[in-house]
Amino acid sequence: MADERALDEVVRFTSDLIRIDTTNRGGGDCRERPAAEYAAERLTEAGLEPLLLERTKGRTNVVARLAGTDPSADALLVHGHLDVVPAQAEDWSVHPFSGEVRDGVVWGRGAVDMKNMDAMILSVVRSWAREGVRPRRDLVIAFTADEEASAEDGSGFLADKHPGLFEGCTEGVSESGAFTFHDGAGRQIYPIAAGERGTGWLKLTARGRAGHGSKVNRSNAVTRLAAAVTRIGAHEWPLRLTPTVRAALTELAALYGVDGDLDDVDALLDKLGPAAALVESTVRNSANPTMLSAGYKVNVIPGEAVAFVDGRYLPGGEDEFRATMDELTGPDVQWEFHHREVALQAPLDSPTYARMRAAVEEFAPEGHVVPYCMSGGTDAKQFSRLGITGYGFTPLRLPEGFDYQAMFHGVDERVPVEALHFGVHVLDRFLRTA
Ligand SMILES: [Zn+2]
C-alpha cells in the first residue's frame, strides 16, 4: 500500500502543477519547462535520473527509467502530459491556476486533464523509493509537452528522435480510464480504455467558375461546397463494432441483465440508459463539418470555397472512411487530410488488462470494470509508432453527481482529494504487479 506521505504528496503535487501555468494555445504558444523541471526534481529526489528533452526551447519533456527486478520482462511506459488547454478566469468559481484545495477538492485547470495523473505517478514512484520497492518490469516514465495541440514538441518528437529511451516498452498507460461512471441507478462502472478512434481532420476545397453574382453560373464553388458539406453532415454512418466496443456492449448487457443482441445495437443502447454514453460515440465513424470559408463580396461568385470537417474513424475503419468521403464530396469537391492520426486497438485478453482490472476491483469492490474505446485521441497514438500498445488508466473514485466528462477542457475543472488517494492506491498496486 502507498504510505500516508504519498497521499499527502499527490494532493500537493497536483496543486503545485496546476499553479504552474502550462496553457497550450496552439501554434507553439506554450511553455512546459517549469512544470517539467518540477516533475524532474521530484523524480531526482526519488533516486531516478530524469532527462529533460526539447525540440523547441521551453517545450520540455521528461523521461526517466526505473529498472525492474526481471530484466527479461518487457518494459512498461507510464505517461502523462504537462500542458493544459486555456481557461478564462472570469468564468470560474476559483482562479483556474490557483490549485486551491477547498472542502476536500483540488481546483484548477489540469485537475483531471491531467496533472492529477502526473502527480499520482510521482507520488507512487517516490513512495517506492522510501520503501525500497522495485517493480517487476522496467518502468519508463514520460511527462510530455504539447499533447493539447499537435504533439510535435511532445510525444511525436520523443517517438521520432528518442526511440531508444523507450527500448523494450511494449505497453503504455495514460489518461482517461478507470474513473467512476455512476449510471444513476446505483451502479458504479469503471471503464478502462482499450482503443482510440483515429483522427481525420479534413480540408474540403470546391472550385468553380468565378464571375458576376447576377449571371447564370452552373459551376458555383459555394453551391458545390455547401452541397458536399450537407451530404457529410447528414450522412448516417453504418454501425461497426470493434473488439473493444463489442466486449463493452456484451459486458454492459450482462451487468444490466438485458439481451445482449449485437445484431440490434440501437435497441441495446436504449436498454442501457445513461451507460450507453460509454459506447455510443464509438459504434461508428463520424464526420462533423466545423468551418466554412468563401467569398468576399455579395455580388461576386468566388472561384473557390473551403470547409473543414472533424472526422473520426474506428480502429480498422479508415479505408471505409476515405471511400465514404470520396463518395460524399463528389467530383466537384476535393478533400485532403489536414491532420491525420491513427486509430488504436488494444487487446483485452492481455495480462496487463487483467492486472489493471484486478487493481481497480481490489480498491473499488462495488465497481464493475468494462473496457471502452475513446472517441478522441491521446499521446498513445504517437507512442504506438514504437510498437507500444496504449491503455487509458488514470484511476479515480468519484462521488455521484461529479460530472467527470464535463471537467475535460471545462469550466471549474476540479478533482476530489479522495479520488486522488484512490488513484495512488490503485496505480501503486497495478504498477507493482504489472
Ligand atoms: Zn489530456
Coordinates of N, CA and C in Angstrom, one line a residue, residues 10 32-33 49 55 73 91 129-130 137 153 184 205 208 227 235 284 294 374 434:
V10 N 0.4 13.5 -3.3 CA -0.4 13.6 -4.5 C -1.2 14.8 -4.6
E32 N 6.2 24.5 -21.2 CA 6.0 23.4 -20.2 C 7.2 23.4 -19.3
R33 N 8.3 24.1 -19.6 CA 9.6 23.9 -18.9 C 9.5 23.9 -17.4
E49 N 17.1 9.2 -12.6 CA 17.9 10.2 -13.4 C 17.1 10.7 -14.6
R55 N 12.5 19.8 -28.3 CA 12.7 20.0 -29.7 C 12.7 21.5 -30.0
A73 N 11.7 -9.2 -18.6 CA 10.4 -8.7 -18.9 C 10.3 -7.5 -19.8
D91 N -14.8 33.1 -15.9 CA -15.9 32.1 -15.9 C -15.8 31.2 -14.7
A129 N 10.6 4.5 -3.5 CA 12.0 4.8 -3.1 C 12.1 4.8 -1.6
R130 N 11.1 5.2 -0.9 CA 11.2 5.2 0.6 C 11.1 3.8 1.1
R137 N 8.7 -5.1 -14.0 CA 9.1 -4.7 -15.3 C 9.9 -3.4 -15.2
D153 N 6.0 18.8 -30.4 CA 7.0 19.1 -29.5 C 7.0 18.1 -28.3
G184 N -26.7 6.4 -12.4 CA -27.9 7.0 -11.9 C -28.9 6.0 -11.3
T205 N -12.1 21.4 -50.6 CA -12.0 22.6 -51.5 C -12.9 22.4 -52.7
G208 N -14.8 26.4 -58.9 CA -15.8 26.6 -59.8 C -15.4 27.8 -60.7
A227 N -23.3 21.8 -50.9 CA -23.9 20.5 -51.1 C -23.1 19.4 -50.5
H235 N -24.9 12.4 -43.3 CA -24.7 11.0 -43.6 C -24.9 10.1 -42.3
R284 N -19.6 3.9 -34.5 CA -19.5 4.2 -35.9 C -18.4 5.3 -36.1
A294 N -15.6 31.2 -47.7 CA -15.6 31.5 -49.1 C -16.1 32.9 -49.3
M374 N -11.9 5.1 -26.6 CA -12.0 6.6 -26.5 C -12.5 7.1 -27.9
A434 N 2.4 -5.1 -12.4 CA 2.4 -5.2 -13.8 C 3.7 -5.9 -14.3

